[in-house]
Amino acid sequence: MNRLVLLFNIVLLPSMLMAAEGGGSHGPDFMGLVWRIIVFVVFVAILYKLLKDPFINFLDNRTKQIEESIENAEKAKENAEIELTNYKLKLQQMEKELQTMKDRAKKQADSERENILEDAENNITKLKKSTEDMIQSDLDRAKTELRQEAARLAFELAEQKIEKRLTDDMQKRLVKNYIAKIGVTN
């Protein structure tokens, strides 16, 4: 506070002194100019004396703050570079894991496809075998039915022919021959 009052008095004192001269001379006032220069030099010297330490302290503090900011920025940059390197490594590991997962999924899909194709082939083979068995069964049944029908028709035809040719005398003679054969066999 004392410095401020002293500074204020130094600034106002020359103005008061100049105003007090009042003056009647109209010519160049060299003496006033000299006094002004002296007052200005004294003012600058007092300002320098009063403000030198705070200004130097301010500049020193500001320099220290800037140096600390630079150091912090460099540390932050180093940390950021380390983190960037870590993230790059993690990204590479993730890419490797992703590729491994893709390869595994592809192998699994290929294996599954092979299993499906194999199952399909087995099913086709079973279906062919089943169809062939069914066709063979139907063919055997049809042959049996055809034989039975052919035998029945042959029997009917034979019966009809025999009925046309067989007379009562022939029938009696056949029965006697049959009975004689039965008797011989027993």
mmCIF file of N, CA and C in Angstrom, residues 88-174:
data_model
loop_
_atom_site.group_PDB
_atom_site.id
_atom_site.type_symbol
_atom_site.label_atom_id
_atom_site.label_comp_id
_atom_site.label_asym_id
_atom_site.label_seq_id
_atom_site.Cartn_x
_atom_site.Cartn_y
_atom_site.Cartn_z
ATOM 1 N N LYS A 88 -2.233 -50.551 -29.928
ATOM 2 C CA LYS A 88 -1.875 -51.182 -31.206
ATOM 3 C C LYS A 88 -1.615 -52.674 -30.998
ATOM 4 N N LEU A 89 -0.896 -53.006 -29.907
ATOM 5 C CA LEU A 89 -0.640 -54.421 -29.612
ATOM 6 C C LEU A 89 -1.938 -55.170 -29.356
ATOM 7 N N LYS A 90 -2.828 -54.531 -28.561
ATOM 8 C CA LYS A 90 -4.124 -55.160 -28.286
ATOM 9 C C LYS A 90 -4.915 -55.337 -29.570
ATOM 10 N N LEU A 91 -4.870 -54.338 -30.451
ATOM 11 C CA LEU A 91 -5.585 -54.421 -31.721
ATOM 12 C C LEU A 91 -5.030 -55.558 -32.570
ATOM 13 N N GLN A 92 -3.693 -55.694 -32.578
ATOM 14 C CA GLN A 92 -3.090 -56.794 -33.331
ATOM 15 C C GLN A 92 -3.512 -58.138 -32.749
ATOM 16 N N GLN A 93 -3.527 -58.241 -31.411
ATOM 17 C CA GLN A 93 -3.966 -59.484 -30.783
ATOM 18 C C GLN A 93 -5.422 -59.765 -31.113
ATOM 19 N N MET A 94 -6.244 -58.717 -31.085
ATOM 20 C CA MET A 94 -7.661 -58.908 -31.401
ATOM 21 C C MET A 94 -7.832 -59.346 -32.849
ATOM 22 N N GLU A 95 -7.032 -58.755 -33.757
ATOM 23 C CA GLU A 95 -7.105 -59.152 -35.161
ATOM 24 C C GLU A 95 -6.694 -60.610 -35.322
ATOM 25 N N LYS A 96 -5.638 -61.021 -34.592
ATOM 26 C CA LYS A 96 -5.216 -62.424 -34.648
ATOM 27 C C LYS A 96 -6.316 -63.335 -34.113
ATOM 28 N N GLU A 97 -6.907 -62.947 -32.981
ATOM 29 C CA GLU A 97 -7.987 -63.750 -32.403
ATOM 30 C C GLU A 97 -9.175 -63.808 -33.346
ATOM 31 N N LEU A 98 -9.481 -62.679 -33.982
ATOM 32 C CA LEU A 98 -10.589 -62.645 -34.935
ATOM 33 C C LEU A 98 -10.313 -63.569 -36.110
ATOM 34 N N GLN A 99 -9.064 -63.532 -36.605
ATOM 35 C CA GLN A 99 -8.706 -64.413 -37.714
ATOM 36 C C GLN A 99 -8.784 -65.880 -37.277
ATOM 37 N N THR A 100 -8.330 -66.162 -36.064
ATOM 38 C CA THR A 100 -8.415 -67.520 -35.530
ATOM 39 C C THR A 100 -9.870 -67.955 -35.430
ATOM 40 N N MET A 101 -10.715 -67.057 -34.935
ATOM 41 C CA MET A 101 -12.134 -67.378 -34.817
ATOM 42 C C MET A 101 -12.754 -67.611 -36.196
ATOM 43 N N LYS A 102 -12.359 -66.779 -37.181
ATOM 44 C CA LYS A 102 -12.866 -66.953 -38.545
ATOM 45 C C LYS A 102 -12.436 -68.314 -39.089
ATOM 46 N N ASP A 103 -11.136 -68.643 -38.906
ATOM 47 C CA ASP A 103 -10.625 -69.931 -39.394
ATOM 48 C C ASP A 103 -11.346 -71.092 -38.726
ATOM 49 N N ARG A 104 -11.532 -70.979 -37.402
ATOM 50 C CA ARG A 104 -12.220 -72.029 -36.662
ATOM 51 C C ARG A 104 -13.660 -72.174 -37.148
ATOM 52 N N ALA A 105 -14.324 -71.049 -37.360
ATOM 53 C CA ALA A 105 -15.715 -71.082 -37.833
ATOM 54 C C ALA A 105 -15.784 -71.679 -39.236
ATOM 55 N N LYS A 106 -14.800 -71.335 -40.080
ATOM 56 C CA LYS A 106 -14.789 -71.880 -41.436
ATOM 57 C C LYS A 106 -14.569 -73.390 -41.397
ATOM 58 N N LYS A 107 -13.610 -73.833 -40.554
ATOM 59 C CA LYS A 107 -13.366 -75.268 -40.437
ATOM 60 C C LYS A 107 -14.613 -75.989 -39.928
ATOM 61 N N GLN A 108 -15.248 -75.369 -38.949
ATOM 62 C CA GLN A 108 -16.457 -75.980 -38.383
ATOM 63 C C GLN A 108 -17.561 -76.031 -39.439
ATOM 64 N N ALA A 109 -17.700 -74.954 -40.220
ATOM 65 C CA ALA A 109 -18.715 -74.928 -41.274
ATOM 66 C C ALA A 109 -18.402 -75.978 -42.340
ATOM 67 N N ASP A 110 -17.123 -76.097 -42.702
ATOM 68 C CA ASP A 110 -16.730 -77.111 -43.682
ATOM 69 C C ASP A 110 -17.015 -78.511 -43.143
ATOM 70 N N SER A 111 -16.670 -78.742 -41.882
ATOM 71 C CA SER A 111 -16.924 -80.038 -41.258
ATOM 72 C C SER A 111 -18.421 -80.331 -41.222
ATOM 73 N N GLU A 112 -19.188 -79.321 -40.853
ATOM 74 C CA GLU A 112 -20.651 -79.485 -40.803
ATOM 75 C C GLU A 112 -21.202 -79.782 -42.194
ATOM 76 N N ARG A 113 -20.675 -79.080 -43.194
ATOM 77 C CA ARG A 113 -21.117 -79.313 -44.570
ATOM 78 C C ARG A 113 -20.791 -80.744 -44.989
ATOM 79 N N GLU A 114 -19.564 -81.200 -44.650
ATOM 80 C CA GLU A 114 -19.175 -82.570 -44.972
ATOM 81 C C GLU A 114 -20.106 -83.572 -44.284
ATOM 82 N N ASN A 115 -20.425 -83.315 -43.016
ATOM 83 C CA ASN A 115 -21.335 -84.204 -42.283
ATOM 84 C C ASN A 115 -22.711 -84.225 -42.927
ATOM 85 N N ILE A 116 -23.184 -83.060 -43.324
ATOM 86 C CA ILE A 116 -24.506 -82.978 -43.964
ATOM 87 C C ILE A 116 -24.490 -83.734 -45.290
ATOM 88 N N LEU A 117 -23.423 -83.536 -46.081
ATOM 89 C CA LEU A 117 -23.331 -84.248 -47.358
ATOM 90 C C LEU A 117 -23.243 -85.756 -47.131
ATOM 91 N N GLU A 118 -22.471 -86.158 -46.141
ATOM 92 C CA GLU A 118 -22.342 -87.584 -45.834
ATOM 93 C C GLU A 118 -23.686 -88.159 -45.389
ATOM 94 N N ASP A 119 -24.391 -87.410 -44.519
ATOM 95 C CA ASP A 119 -25.721 -87.857 -44.084
ATOM 96 C C ASP A 119 -26.681 -87.943 -45.268
ATOM 97 N N ALA A 120 -26.582 -86.964 -46.167
ATOM 98 C CA ALA A 120 -27.454 -86.970 -47.341
ATOM 99 C C ALA A 120 -27.158 -88.183 -48.223
ATOM 100 N N GLU A 121 -25.862 -88.461 -48.411
ATOM 101 C CA GLU A 121 -25.495 -89.634 -49.207
ATOM 102 C C GLU A 121 -25.983 -90.920 -48.538
ATOM 103 N N ASN A 122 -25.823 -91.017 -47.220
ATOM 104 C CA ASN A 122 -26.316 -92.195 -46.493
ATOM 105 C C ASN A 122 -27.825 -92.321 -46.633
ATOM 106 N N ASN A 123 -28.530 -91.204 -46.518
ATOM 107 C CA ASN A 123 -29.988 -91.234 -46.662
ATOM 108 C C ASN A 123 -30.396 -91.634 -48.073
ATOM 109 N N ILE A 124 -29.650 -91.134 -49.068
ATOM 110 C CA ILE A 124 -29.945 -91.513 -50.457
ATOM 111 C C ILE A 124 -29.717 -93.009 -50.642
ATOM 112 N N THR A 125 -28.608 -93.518 -50.093
ATOM 113 C CA THR A 125 -28.318 -94.953 -50.199
ATOM 114 C C THR A 125 -29.411 -95.779 -49.518
ATOM 115 N N LYS A 126 -29.802 -95.339 -48.313
ATOM 116 C CA LYS A 126 -30.875 -96.045 -47.596
ATOM 117 C C LYS A 126 -32.173 -95.985 -48.375
ATOM 118 N N LEU A 127 -32.476 -94.818 -48.931
ATOM 119 C CA LEU A 127 -33.707 -94.665 -49.701
ATOM 120 C C LEU A 127 -33.678 -95.538 -50.950
ATOM 121 N N LYS A 128 -32.517 -95.586 -51.632
ATOM 122 C CA LYS A 128 -32.389 -96.457 -52.797
ATOM 123 C C LYS A 128 -32.606 -97.916 -52.395
ATOM 124 N N LYS A 129 -31.934 -98.334 -51.313
ATOM 125 C CA LYS A 129 -32.056 -99.717 -50.839
ATOM 126 C C LYS A 129 -33.497 -100.024 -50.472
ATOM 127 N N SER A 130 -34.126 -99.080 -49.755
ATOM 128 C CA SER A 130 -35.519 -99.277 -49.349
ATOM 129 C C SER A 130 -36.424 -99.369 -50.569
ATOM 130 N N THR A 131 -36.187 -98.494 -51.535
ATOM 131 C CA THR A 131 -36.997 -98.508 -52.763
ATOM 132 C C THR A 131 -36.771 -99.797 -53.537
ATOM 133 N N GLU A 132 -35.504 -100.231 -53.645
ATOM 134 C CA GLU A 132 -35.214 -101.482 -54.356
ATOM 135 C C GLU A 132 -35.865 -102.662 -53.643
ATOM 136 N N ASP A 133 -35.791 -102.680 -52.309
ATOM 137 C CA ASP A 133 -36.425 -103.757 -51.547
ATOM 138 C C ASP A 133 -37.934 -103.752 -51.771
ATOM 139 N N MET A 134 -38.531 -102.544 -51.765
ATOM 140 C CA MET A 134 -39.973 -102.445 -51.970
ATOM 141 C C MET A 134 -40.353 -102.915 -53.376
ATOM 142 N N ILE A 135 -39.537 -102.497 -54.357
ATOM 143 C CA ILE A 135 -39.806 -102.921 -55.737
ATOM 144 C C ILE A 135 -39.654 -104.432 -55.857
ATOM 145 N N GLN A 136 -38.594 -104.994 -55.244
ATOM 146 C CA GLN A 136 -38.387 -106.448 -55.296
ATOM 147 C C GLN A 136 -39.536 -107.178 -54.613
ATOM 148 N N SER A 137 -39.977 -106.648 -53.477
ATOM 149 C CA SER A 137 -41.102 -107.251 -52.754
ATOM 150 C C SER A 137 -42.366 -107.218 -53.600
ATOM 151 N N ASP A 138 -42.628 -106.042 -54.205
ATOM 152 C CA ASP A 138 -43.803 -105.922 -55.078
ATOM 153 C C ASP A 138 -43.681 -106.856 -56.274
ATOM 154 N N LEU A 139 -42.465 -106.976 -56.828
ATOM 155 C CA LEU A 139 -42.240 -107.861 -57.970
ATOM 156 C C LEU A 139 -42.464 -109.320 -57.574
ATOM 157 N N ASP A 140 -41.920 -109.733 -56.396
ATOM 158 C CA ASP A 140 -42.119 -111.103 -55.926
ATOM 159 C C ASP A 140 -43.603 -111.392 -55.696
ATOM 160 N N ARG A 141 -44.290 -110.431 -55.070
ATOM 161 C CA ARG A 141 -45.730 -110.602 -54.809
ATOM 162 C C ARG A 141 -46.495 -110.714 -56.128
ATOM 163 N N ALA A 142 -46.110 -109.837 -57.101
ATOM 164 C CA ALA A 142 -46.783 -109.875 -58.403
ATOM 165 C C ALA A 142 -46.518 -111.204 -59.106
ATOM 166 N N LYS A 143 -45.267 -111.716 -59.019
ATOM 167 C CA LYS A 143 -44.952 -113.010 -59.631
ATOM 168 C C LYS A 143 -45.774 -114.121 -58.988
ATOM 169 N N THR A 144 -45.844 -114.076 -57.640
ATOM 170 C CA THR A 144 -46.612 -115.102 -56.927
ATOM 171 C C THR A 144 -48.074 -115.040 -57.343
ATOM 172 N N GLU A 145 -48.619 -113.841 -57.372
ATOM 173 C CA GLU A 145 -50.026 -113.687 -57.777
ATOM 174 C C GLU A 145 -50.222 -114.140 -59.217
ATOM 175 N N LEU A 146 -49.240 -113.782 -60.074
ATOM 176 C CA LEU A 146 -49.336 -114.178 -61.481
ATOM 177 C C LEU A 146 -49.266 -115.705 -61.615
ATOM 178 N N ARG A 147 -48.391 -116.362 -60.843
ATOM 179 C CA ARG A 147 -48.303 -117.823 -60.884
ATOM 180 C C ARG A 147 -49.604 -118.457 -60.403
ATOM 181 N N GLN A 148 -50.109 -117.883 -59.290
ATOM 182 C CA GLN A 148 -51.366 -118.429 -58.750
ATOM 183 C C GLN A 148 -52.500 -118.266 -59.769
ATOM 184 N N GLU A 149 -52.516 -117.092 -60.367
ATOM 185 C CA GLU A 149 -53.575 -116.836 -61.366
ATOM 186 C C GLU A 149 -53.376 -117.748 -62.575
ATOM 187 N N ALA A 150 -52.115 -117.900 -63.018
ATOM 188 C CA ALA A 150 -51.839 -118.771 -64.172
ATOM 189 C C ALA A 150 -52.210 -120.214 -63.838
ATOM 190 N N ALA A 151 -51.881 -120.647 -62.606
ATOM 191 C CA ALA A 151 -52.214 -122.018 -62.205
ATOM 192 C C ALA A 151 -53.730 -122.196 -62.159
ATOM 193 N N ARG A 152 -54.429 -121.205 -61.591
ATOM 194 C CA ARG A 152 -55.885 -121.281 -61.502
ATOM 195 C C ARG A 152 -56.491 -121.355 -62.903
ATOM 196 N N LEU A 153 -55.993 -120.452 -63.792
ATOM 197 C CA LEU A 153 -56.515 -120.442 -65.158
ATOM 198 C C LEU A 153 -56.180 -121.757 -65.868
ATOM 199 N N ALA A 154 -54.951 -122.235 -65.656
ATOM 200 C CA ALA A 154 -54.559 -123.505 -66.286
ATOM 201 C C ALA A 154 -55.436 -124.636 -65.763
ATOM 202 N N PHE A 155 -55.699 -124.603 -64.436
ATOM 203 C CA PHE A 155 -56.546 -125.630 -63.848
ATOM 204 C C PHE A 155 -57.965 -125.549 -64.438
ATOM 205 N N GLU A 156 -58.488 -124.339 -64.570
ATOM 206 C CA GLU A 156 -59.832 -124.170 -65.141
ATOM 207 C C GLU A 156 -59.855 -124.651 -66.589
ATOM 208 N N LEU A 157 -58.812 -124.292 -67.355
ATOM 209 C CA LEU A 157 -58.760 -124.715 -68.751
ATOM 210 C C LEU A 157 -58.663 -126.243 -68.853
ATOM 211 N N ALA A 158 -57.838 -126.802 -68.008
ATOM 212 C CA ALA A 158 -57.676 -128.251 -68.019
ATOM 213 C C ALA A 158 -58.989 -128.910 -67.628
ATOM 214 N N GLU A 159 -59.636 -128.334 -66.626
ATOM 215 C CA GLU A 159 -60.909 -128.872 -66.175
ATOM 216 C C GLU A 159 -61.947 -128.817 -67.295
ATOM 217 N N GLN A 160 -61.955 -127.679 -68.015
ATOM 218 C CA GLN A 160 -62.912 -127.536 -69.113
ATOM 219 C C GLN A 160 -62.593 -128.546 -70.217
ATOM 220 N N LYS A 161 -61.336 -128.709 -70.575
ATOM 221 C CA LYS A 161 -60.969 -129.656 -71.630
ATOM 222 C C LYS A 161 -61.274 -131.083 -71.197
ATOM 223 N N ILE A 162 -60.962 -131.352 -69.931
ATOM 224 C CA ILE A 162 -61.211 -132.703 -69.441
ATOM 225 C C ILE A 162 -62.718 -132.964 -69.435
ATOM 226 N N GLU A 163 -63.496 -131.994 -69.027
ATOM 227 C CA GLU A 163 -64.950 -132.177 -68.989
ATOM 228 C C GLU A 163 -65.490 -132.456 -70.392
ATOM 229 N N LYS A 164 -64.931 -131.780 -71.398
ATOM 230 C CA LYS A 164 -65.393 -131.991 -72.759
ATOM 231 C C LYS A 164 -65.005 -133.394 -73.238
ATOM 232 N N ARG A 165 -63.868 -133.896 -72.892
ATOM 233 C CA ARG A 165 -63.399 -135.181 -73.372
ATOM 234 C C ARG A 165 -63.812 -136.342 -72.470
ATOM 235 N N LEU A 166 -64.023 -136.045 -71.234
ATOM 236 C CA LEU A 166 -64.265 -137.099 -70.267
ATOM 237 C C LEU A 166 -65.736 -137.563 -70.382
ATOM 238 N N THR A 167 -65.876 -138.765 -70.582
ATOM 239 C CA THR A 167 -67.224 -139.348 -70.630
ATOM 240 C C THR A 167 -67.419 -140.137 -69.347
ATOM 241 N N ASP A 168 -68.627 -140.669 -69.177
ATOM 242 C CA ASP A 168 -68.922 -141.400 -67.946
ATOM 243 C C ASP A 168 -68.082 -142.687 -67.881
ATOM 244 N N ASP A 169 -67.868 -143.334 -68.981
ATOM 245 C CA ASP A 169 -67.065 -144.559 -68.976
ATOM 246 C C ASP A 169 -65.619 -144.255 -68.622
ATOM 247 N N MET A 170 -65.106 -143.198 -69.152
ATOM 248 C CA MET A 170 -63.725 -142.812 -68.861
ATOM 249 C C MET A 170 -63.578 -142.438 -67.392
ATOM 250 N N GLN A 171 -64.579 -141.807 -66.878
ATOM 251 C CA GLN A 171 -64.537 -141.375 -65.488
ATOM 252 C C GLN A 171 -64.519 -142.601 -64.589
ATOM 253 N N LYS A 172 -65.306 -143.607 -64.882
ATOM 254 C CA LYS A 172 -65.341 -144.807 -64.065
ATOM 255 C C LYS A 172 -64.025 -145.539 -64.155
ATOM 256 N N ARG A 173 -63.466 -145.616 -65.323
ATOM 257 C CA ARG A 173 -62.202 -146.297 -65.505
ATOM 258 C C ARG A 173 -61.091 -145.559 -64.732
ATOM 259 N N LEU A 174 -61.039 -144.245 -64.743
ATOM 260 C CA LEU A 174 -60.030 -143.472 -64.010
ATOM 261 C C LEU A 174 -60.163 -143.688 -62.515
#
